[in-house]
Coordinates of C-alpha atoms in Angstrom, one line a residue:
X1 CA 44.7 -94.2 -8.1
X2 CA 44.3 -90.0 -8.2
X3 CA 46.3 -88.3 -6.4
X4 CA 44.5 -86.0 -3.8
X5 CA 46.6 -83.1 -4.3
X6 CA 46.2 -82.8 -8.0
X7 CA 42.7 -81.9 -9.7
X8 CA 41.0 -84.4 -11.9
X9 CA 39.8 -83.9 -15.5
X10 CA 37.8 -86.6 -17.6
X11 CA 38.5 -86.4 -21.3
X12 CA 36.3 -88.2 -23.5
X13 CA 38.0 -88.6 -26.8
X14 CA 37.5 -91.0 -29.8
X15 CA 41.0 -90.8 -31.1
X16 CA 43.2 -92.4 -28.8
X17 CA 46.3 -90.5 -30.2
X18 CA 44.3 -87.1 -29.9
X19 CA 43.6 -87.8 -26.3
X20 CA 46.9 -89.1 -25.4
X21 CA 48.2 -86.0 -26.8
X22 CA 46.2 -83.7 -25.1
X23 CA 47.2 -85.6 -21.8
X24 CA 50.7 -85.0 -21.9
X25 CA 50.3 -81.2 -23.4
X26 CA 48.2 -80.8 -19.9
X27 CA 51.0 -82.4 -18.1
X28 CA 53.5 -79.1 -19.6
X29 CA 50.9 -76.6 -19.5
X30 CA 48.6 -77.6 -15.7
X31 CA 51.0 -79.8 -13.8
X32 CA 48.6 -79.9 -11.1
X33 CA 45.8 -81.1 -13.2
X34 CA 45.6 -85.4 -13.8
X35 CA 43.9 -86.4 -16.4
X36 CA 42.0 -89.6 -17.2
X37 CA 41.3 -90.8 -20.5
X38 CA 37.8 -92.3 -22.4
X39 CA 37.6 -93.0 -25.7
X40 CA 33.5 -93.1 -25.7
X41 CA 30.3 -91.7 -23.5
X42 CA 29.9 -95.2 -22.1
X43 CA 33.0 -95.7 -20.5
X44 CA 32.8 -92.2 -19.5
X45 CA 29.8 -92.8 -18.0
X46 CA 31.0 -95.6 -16.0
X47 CA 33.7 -94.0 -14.8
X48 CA 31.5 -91.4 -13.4
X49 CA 29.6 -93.8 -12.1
X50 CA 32.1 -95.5 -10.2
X51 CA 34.2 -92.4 -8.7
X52 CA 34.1 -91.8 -5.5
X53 CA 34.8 -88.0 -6.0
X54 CA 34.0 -86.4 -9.0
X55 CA 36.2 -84.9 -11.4
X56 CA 36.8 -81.2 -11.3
X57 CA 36.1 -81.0 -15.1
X58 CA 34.8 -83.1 -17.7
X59 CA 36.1 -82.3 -21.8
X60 CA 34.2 -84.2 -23.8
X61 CA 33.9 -84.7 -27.7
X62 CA 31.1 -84.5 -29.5
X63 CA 31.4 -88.5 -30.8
X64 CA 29.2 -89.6 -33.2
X65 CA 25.4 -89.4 -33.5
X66 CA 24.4 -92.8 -31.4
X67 CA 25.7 -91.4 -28.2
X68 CA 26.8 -87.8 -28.8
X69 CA 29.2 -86.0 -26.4
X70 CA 26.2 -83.4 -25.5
X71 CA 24.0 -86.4 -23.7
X72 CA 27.3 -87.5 -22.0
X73 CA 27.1 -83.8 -20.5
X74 CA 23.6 -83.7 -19.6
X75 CA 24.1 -87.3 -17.7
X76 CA 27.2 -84.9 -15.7
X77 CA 25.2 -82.2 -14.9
X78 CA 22.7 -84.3 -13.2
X79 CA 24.9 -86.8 -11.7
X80 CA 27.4 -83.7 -10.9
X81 CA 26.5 -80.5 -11.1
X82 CA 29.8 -79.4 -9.8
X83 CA 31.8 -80.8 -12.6
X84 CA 32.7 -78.4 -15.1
X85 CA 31.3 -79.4 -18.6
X86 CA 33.4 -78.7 -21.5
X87 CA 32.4 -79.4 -24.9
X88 CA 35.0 -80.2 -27.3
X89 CA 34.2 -80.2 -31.2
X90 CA 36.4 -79.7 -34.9
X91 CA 32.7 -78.3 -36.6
X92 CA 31.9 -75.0 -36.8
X93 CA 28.3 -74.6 -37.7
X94 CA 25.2 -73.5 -36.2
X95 CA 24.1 -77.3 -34.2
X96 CA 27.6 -76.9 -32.1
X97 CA 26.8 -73.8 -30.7
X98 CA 23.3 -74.8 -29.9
X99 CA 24.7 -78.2 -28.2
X100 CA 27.0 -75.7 -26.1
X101 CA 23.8 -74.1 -24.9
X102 CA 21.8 -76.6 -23.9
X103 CA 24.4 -79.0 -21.9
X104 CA 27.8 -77.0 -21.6
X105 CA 29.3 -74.2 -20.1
X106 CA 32.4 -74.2 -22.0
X107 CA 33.5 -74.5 -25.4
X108 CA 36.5 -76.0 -26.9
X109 CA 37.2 -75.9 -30.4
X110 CA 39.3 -78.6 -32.3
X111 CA 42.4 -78.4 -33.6
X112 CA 43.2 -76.1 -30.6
X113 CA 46.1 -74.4 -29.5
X114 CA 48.2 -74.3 -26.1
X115 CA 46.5 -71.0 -25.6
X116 CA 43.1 -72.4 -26.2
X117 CA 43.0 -75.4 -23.8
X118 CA 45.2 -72.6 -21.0
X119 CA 42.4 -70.8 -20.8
X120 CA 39.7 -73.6 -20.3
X121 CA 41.8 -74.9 -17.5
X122 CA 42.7 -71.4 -15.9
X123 CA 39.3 -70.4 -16.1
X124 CA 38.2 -73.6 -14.2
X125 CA 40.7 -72.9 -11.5
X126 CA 39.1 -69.2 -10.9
X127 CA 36.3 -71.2 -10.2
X128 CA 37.4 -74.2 -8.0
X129 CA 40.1 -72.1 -5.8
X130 CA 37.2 -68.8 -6.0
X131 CA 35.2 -67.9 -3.3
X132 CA 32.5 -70.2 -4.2
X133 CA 31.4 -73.0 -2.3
X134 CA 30.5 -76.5 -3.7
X135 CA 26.8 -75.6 -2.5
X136 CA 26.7 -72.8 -5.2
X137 CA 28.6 -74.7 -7.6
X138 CA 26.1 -77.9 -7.1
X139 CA 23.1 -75.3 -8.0
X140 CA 24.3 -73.4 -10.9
X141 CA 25.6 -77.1 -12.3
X142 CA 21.7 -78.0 -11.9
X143 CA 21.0 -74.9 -14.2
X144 CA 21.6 -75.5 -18.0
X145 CA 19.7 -72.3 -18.5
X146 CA 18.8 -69.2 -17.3
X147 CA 15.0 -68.2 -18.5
X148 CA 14.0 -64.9 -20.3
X149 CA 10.4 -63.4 -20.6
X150 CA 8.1 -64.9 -23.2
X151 CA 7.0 -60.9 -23.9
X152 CA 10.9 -60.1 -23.9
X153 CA 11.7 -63.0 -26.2
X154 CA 8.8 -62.1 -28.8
X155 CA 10.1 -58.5 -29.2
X156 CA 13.5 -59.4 -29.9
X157 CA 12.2 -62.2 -32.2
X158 CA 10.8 -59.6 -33.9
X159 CA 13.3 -57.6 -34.5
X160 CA 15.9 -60.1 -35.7
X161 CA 13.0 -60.5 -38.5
X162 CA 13.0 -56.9 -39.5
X163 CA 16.1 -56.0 -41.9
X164 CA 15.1 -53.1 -41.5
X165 CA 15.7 -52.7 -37.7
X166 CA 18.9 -51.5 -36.2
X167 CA 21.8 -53.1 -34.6
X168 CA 21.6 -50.8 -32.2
X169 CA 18.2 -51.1 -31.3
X170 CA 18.4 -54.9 -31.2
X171 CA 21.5 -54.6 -28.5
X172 CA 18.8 -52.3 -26.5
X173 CA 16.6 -54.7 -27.0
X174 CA 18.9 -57.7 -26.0
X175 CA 20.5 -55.3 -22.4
X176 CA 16.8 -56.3 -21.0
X177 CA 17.6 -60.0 -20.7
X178 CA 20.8 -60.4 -19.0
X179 CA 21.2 -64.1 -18.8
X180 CA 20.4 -64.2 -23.1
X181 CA 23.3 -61.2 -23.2
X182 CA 25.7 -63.0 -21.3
X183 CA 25.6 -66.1 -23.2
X184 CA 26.0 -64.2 -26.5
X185 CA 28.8 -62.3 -25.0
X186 CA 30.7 -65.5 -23.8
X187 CA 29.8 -66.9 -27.0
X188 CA 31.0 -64.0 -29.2
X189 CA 34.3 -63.5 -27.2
X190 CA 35.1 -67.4 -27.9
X191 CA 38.5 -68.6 -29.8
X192 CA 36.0 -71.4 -31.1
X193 CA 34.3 -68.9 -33.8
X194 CA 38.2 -67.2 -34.2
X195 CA 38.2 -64.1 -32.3
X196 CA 40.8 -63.0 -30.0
X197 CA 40.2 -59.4 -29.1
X198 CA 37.3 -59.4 -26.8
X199 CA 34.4 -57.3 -26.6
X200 CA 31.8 -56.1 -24.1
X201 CA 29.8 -54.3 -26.7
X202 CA 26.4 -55.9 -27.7
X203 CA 26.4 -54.0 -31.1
X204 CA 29.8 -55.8 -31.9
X205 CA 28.5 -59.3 -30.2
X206 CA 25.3 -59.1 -32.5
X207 CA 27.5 -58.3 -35.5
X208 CA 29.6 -61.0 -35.1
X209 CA 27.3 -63.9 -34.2
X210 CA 24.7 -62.7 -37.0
X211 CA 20.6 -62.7 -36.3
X212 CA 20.4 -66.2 -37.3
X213 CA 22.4 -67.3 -34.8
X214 CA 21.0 -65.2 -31.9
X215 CA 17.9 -66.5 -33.2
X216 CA 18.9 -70.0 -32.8
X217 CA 20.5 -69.6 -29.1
X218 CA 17.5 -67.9 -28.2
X219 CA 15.2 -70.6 -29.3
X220 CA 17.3 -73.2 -27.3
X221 CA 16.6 -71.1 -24.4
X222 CA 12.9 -71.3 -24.9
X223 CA 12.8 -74.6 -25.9
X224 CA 14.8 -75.9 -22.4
X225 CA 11.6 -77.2 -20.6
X226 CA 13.1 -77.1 -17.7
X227 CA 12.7 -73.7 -17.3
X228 CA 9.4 -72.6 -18.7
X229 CA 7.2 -70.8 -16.3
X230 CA 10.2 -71.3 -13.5
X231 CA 9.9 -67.6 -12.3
X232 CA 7.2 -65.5 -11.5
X233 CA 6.9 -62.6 -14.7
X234 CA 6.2 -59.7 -12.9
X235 CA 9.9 -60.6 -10.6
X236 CA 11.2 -61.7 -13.6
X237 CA 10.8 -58.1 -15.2
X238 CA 11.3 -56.5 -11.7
X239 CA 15.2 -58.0 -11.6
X240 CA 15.2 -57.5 -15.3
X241 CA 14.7 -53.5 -14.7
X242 CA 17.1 -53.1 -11.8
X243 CA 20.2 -54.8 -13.6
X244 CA 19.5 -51.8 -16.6
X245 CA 18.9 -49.1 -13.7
X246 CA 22.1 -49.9 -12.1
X247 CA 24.1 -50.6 -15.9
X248 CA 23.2 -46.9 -16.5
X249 CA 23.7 -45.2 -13.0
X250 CA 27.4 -47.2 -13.0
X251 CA 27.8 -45.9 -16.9
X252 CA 27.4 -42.8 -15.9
X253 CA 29.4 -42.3 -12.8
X254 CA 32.5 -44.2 -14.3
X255 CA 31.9 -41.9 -17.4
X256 CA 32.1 -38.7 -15.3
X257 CA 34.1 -39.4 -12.2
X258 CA 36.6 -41.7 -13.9
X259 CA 37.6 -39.7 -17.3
X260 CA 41.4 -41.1 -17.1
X261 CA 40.1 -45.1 -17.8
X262 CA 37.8 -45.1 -21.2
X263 CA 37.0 -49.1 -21.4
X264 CA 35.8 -48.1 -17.2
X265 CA 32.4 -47.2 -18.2
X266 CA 31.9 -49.9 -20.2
X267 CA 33.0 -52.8 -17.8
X268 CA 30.4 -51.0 -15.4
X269 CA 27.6 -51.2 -17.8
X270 CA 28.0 -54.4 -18.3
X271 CA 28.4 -55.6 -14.9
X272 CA 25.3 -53.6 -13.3
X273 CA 23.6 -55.5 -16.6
X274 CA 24.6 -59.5 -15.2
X275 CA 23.0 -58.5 -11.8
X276 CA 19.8 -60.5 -12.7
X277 CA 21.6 -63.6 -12.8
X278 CA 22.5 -64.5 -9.3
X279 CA 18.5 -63.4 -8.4
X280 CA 17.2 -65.5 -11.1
X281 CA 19.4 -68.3 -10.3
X282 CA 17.8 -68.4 -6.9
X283 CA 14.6 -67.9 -8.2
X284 CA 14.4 -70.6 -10.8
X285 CA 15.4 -73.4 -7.7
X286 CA 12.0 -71.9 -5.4
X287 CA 8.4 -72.9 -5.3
X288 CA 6.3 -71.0 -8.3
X289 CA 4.1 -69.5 -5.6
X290 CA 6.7 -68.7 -2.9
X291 CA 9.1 -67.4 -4.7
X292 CA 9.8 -63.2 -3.4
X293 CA 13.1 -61.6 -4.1
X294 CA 12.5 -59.6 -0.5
X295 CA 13.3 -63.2 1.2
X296 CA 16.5 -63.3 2.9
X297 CA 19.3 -65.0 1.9
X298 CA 22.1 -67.2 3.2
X299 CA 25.3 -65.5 3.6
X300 CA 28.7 -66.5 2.4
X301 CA 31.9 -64.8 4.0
X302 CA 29.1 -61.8 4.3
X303 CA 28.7 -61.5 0.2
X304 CA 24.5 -61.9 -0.4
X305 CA 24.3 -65.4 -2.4
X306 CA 23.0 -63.8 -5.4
X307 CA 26.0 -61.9 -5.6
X308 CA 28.2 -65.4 -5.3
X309 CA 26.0 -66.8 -7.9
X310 CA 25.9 -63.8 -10.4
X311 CA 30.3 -63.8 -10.3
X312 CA 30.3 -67.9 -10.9
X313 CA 27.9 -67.6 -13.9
X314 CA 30.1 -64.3 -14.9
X315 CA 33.2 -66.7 -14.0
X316 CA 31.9 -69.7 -15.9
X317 CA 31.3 -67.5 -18.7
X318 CA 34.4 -65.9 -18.9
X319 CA 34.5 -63.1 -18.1
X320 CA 37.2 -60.7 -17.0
X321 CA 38.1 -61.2 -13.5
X322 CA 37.7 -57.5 -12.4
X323 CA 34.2 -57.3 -13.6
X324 CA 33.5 -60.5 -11.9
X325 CA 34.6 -59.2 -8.6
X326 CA 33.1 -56.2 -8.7
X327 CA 30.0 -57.7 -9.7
X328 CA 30.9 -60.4 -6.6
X329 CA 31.2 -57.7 -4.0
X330 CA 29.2 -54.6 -4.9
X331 CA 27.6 -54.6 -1.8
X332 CA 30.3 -55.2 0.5
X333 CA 33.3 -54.2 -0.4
X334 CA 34.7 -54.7 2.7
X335 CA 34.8 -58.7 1.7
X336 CA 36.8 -58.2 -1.2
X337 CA 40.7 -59.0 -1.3
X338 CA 41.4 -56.0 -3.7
X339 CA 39.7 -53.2 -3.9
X340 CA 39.6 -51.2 -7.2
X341 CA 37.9 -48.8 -8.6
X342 CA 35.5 -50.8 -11.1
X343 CA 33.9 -52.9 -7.9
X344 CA 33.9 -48.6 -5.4
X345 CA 31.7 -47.2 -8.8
X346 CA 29.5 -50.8 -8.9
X347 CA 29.1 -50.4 -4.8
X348 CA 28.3 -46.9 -4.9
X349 CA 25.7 -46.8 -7.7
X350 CA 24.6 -50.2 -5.9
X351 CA 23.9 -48.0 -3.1
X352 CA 22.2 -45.0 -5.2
X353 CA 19.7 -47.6 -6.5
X354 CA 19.2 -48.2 -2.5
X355 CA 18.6 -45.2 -1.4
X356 CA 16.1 -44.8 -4.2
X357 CA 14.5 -47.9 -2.9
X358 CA 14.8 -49.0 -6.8
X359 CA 16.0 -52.7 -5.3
X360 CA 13.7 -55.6 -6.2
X361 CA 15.8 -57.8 -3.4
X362 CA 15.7 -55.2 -0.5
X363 CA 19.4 -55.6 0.8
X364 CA 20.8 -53.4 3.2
X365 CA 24.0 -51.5 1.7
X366 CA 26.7 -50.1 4.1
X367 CA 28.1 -47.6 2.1
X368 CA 31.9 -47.6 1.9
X369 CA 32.5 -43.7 1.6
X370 CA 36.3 -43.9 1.7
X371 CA 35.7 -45.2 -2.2
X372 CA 35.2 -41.2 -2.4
X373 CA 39.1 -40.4 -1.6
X374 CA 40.4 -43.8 -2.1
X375 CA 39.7 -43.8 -6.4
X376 CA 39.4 -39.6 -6.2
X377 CA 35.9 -39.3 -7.3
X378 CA 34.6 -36.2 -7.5
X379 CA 32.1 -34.4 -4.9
X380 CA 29.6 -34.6 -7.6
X381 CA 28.6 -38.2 -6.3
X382 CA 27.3 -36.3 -3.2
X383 CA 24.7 -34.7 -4.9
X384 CA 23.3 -37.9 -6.7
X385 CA 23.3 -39.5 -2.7
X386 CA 21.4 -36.4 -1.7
X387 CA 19.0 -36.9 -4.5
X388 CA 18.3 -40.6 -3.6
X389 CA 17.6 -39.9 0.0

């Protein structure tokens, strides 16, 4: 019997003294989590079967090679989507990662430490006591991928083959598919390949994952079926576009109006950059030959859906919780529970882009002009309105 107070985890490990030790480190480190114990996908997948309510989060081993941990996650995300999908493994090679991509949003590697499994957990309570609701959690579950451009996907392909081609020029190259840059962020930033400082910078994220391995995520994206031909190309590029218009407008204004805060600029740039994802998200669940991104949305608490869906992916992916609200209420800030000065520069380059009429989705900005006097930006900003309009 589960007790309806306390959130539910299935873990899905072989070693019955490995799992029972895990239980009782979440009992000291999440009282408020309760956790149920398999020892192999089949059970798992009973239990799934059988629950009433689903878990809030499912940690699963890999297992062995007749019934690997990976299909016990793809049977989740389609039975349900709103269960977080964790996957647990001790390799550390190339087949792991690509596992991860194809039927988890989370990682977990094994041995792991308190810290490790803390932050799986915490991250999965921004996400269940977030402003999301179980409809937007039931749609990004559905999504195991986010497509990029077949034209996109050639030219970095092509540059990952040339030695003689930049690291800079292939981060360029990666800032025009934000749902690929994303992944490789989350990735790079994991404790599973042994990093602990984290980094926003796609130079560094290419450097530490290596071309072969970008090369390999990237091919899991194509290969995903699923999603081939899901969104129309010329939207596709459209959304593409705006998300580096608005990374550079919010670069620039953080760089100039906000000289105090040096890592600013940088957690702009890469929140304008993850704006595709909510749009494509929405996207990729429409009819091929309906799909517009001028159709309006449903509303949540008055934050646009494709805002809601780009901070859960963001979320999901762990990222840091300022950029995910800023990215979460750039066009209303109004909505937002704290108000800082990342989310005013993402609003008000938002709200440039408007006035330009440089946004693929069409929706209405209210500008929030106190953001002028409220994070003392300079009068500068004024001109750059004036210029849009």
């Amino acid at each position: 019997m589960f007790e309806a107070d306390r959130w539910l985890v299935l873990i899905v490990e072989p070693d019955p003294a490995a799992g029972a030790a895990t239980k009782r480190l979440l009992r000291r480190l999440c009282p408020h989590w309760q956790a149920e114990l398999c020892t192999d996908a089949v059970s798992a997948t009973q239990f799934l079967l059988e629950q009433a309510l689903a878990p809030q989060m499912l940690l699963a081993d890999r297992l062995d090679e007749s019934l690997r941990g990976e299909e016990l996650l793809e049977f989740c995300a389609g039975h349900s989507p709103a269960t977080i999908r964790v996957l647990m493994s001790a390799e550390n090679d190339e087949s792991v990662l690509l596992a991860a991509v194809q039927s988890a949003q989370m990682l977990l590697g094994k041995p792991f430490t308190e810290l490790d499994l803390l932050a799986i957990f915490q991250r999965a309570e921004q996400i269940i006591e977030g402003p999301f609701s179980e409809h937007a959690r039931y749609q990004l579950g559905t999504l195991q991928a986010l497509p990029i451009q077949q034209r996109q996907y050639q030219h970095i392909l092509t540059l990952l083959d040339d030695p003689d081609s930049s690291q800079r020029a292939l981060a360029a190259a990666l800032e025009r598919e934000a749902p690929l840059a994303g992944r490789l962020i989350q990735m790079a930033n994991s404790a599973y390949l042994g990093f602990r400082r984290q980094t926003l910078d796609l130079q560094e994220v290419t450097s530490r994952l290596g071309r072969d391995m970008i090369k390999a995520i990237m091919q899991a994206f194509m290969l995903h079926q699923q999603y081939q031909g899901r969104i129309q190309p010329q939207l596709h590029q459209q959304l593409q576009d705006y998300a580096v218009a608005l990374a550079s407008v919010a670069f620039q204004l953080a760089r100039t109006q906000c000289r105090d805060d040096a890592s600013l600029a940088e957690k702009a740039y890469v929140a304008g950059l993850m704006q595709a994802l909510g749009p494509l998200a929405l996207l990729a669940t429409q009819p091929l030959s309906s799909q517009q991104l001028t159709q309006e949305d449903m509303f949540q608490d008055d934050v646009a859906d494709h805002c809601v869906l780009t901070g859960y992916l963001m979320t999901l992916w762990g990222f840091s919780a300022d950029i995910c609200a800023a990215a979460m209420y750039r066009l209303d800030l109004q909505s937002s529970p704290h108000i800082d000065r990342l989310q005013a520069i993402l609003h008000l380059a938002s709200y440039v882009l408007y006035l330009q009429q440089q946004d693929p989705t069409g929706t209405p900005i209210q500008p929030d002009l106190d953001a002028l006097d409220r994070f003392a930006l300079t009068n500068s900003f004024l001109a750059v309105n004036q210029e849009g309009g």
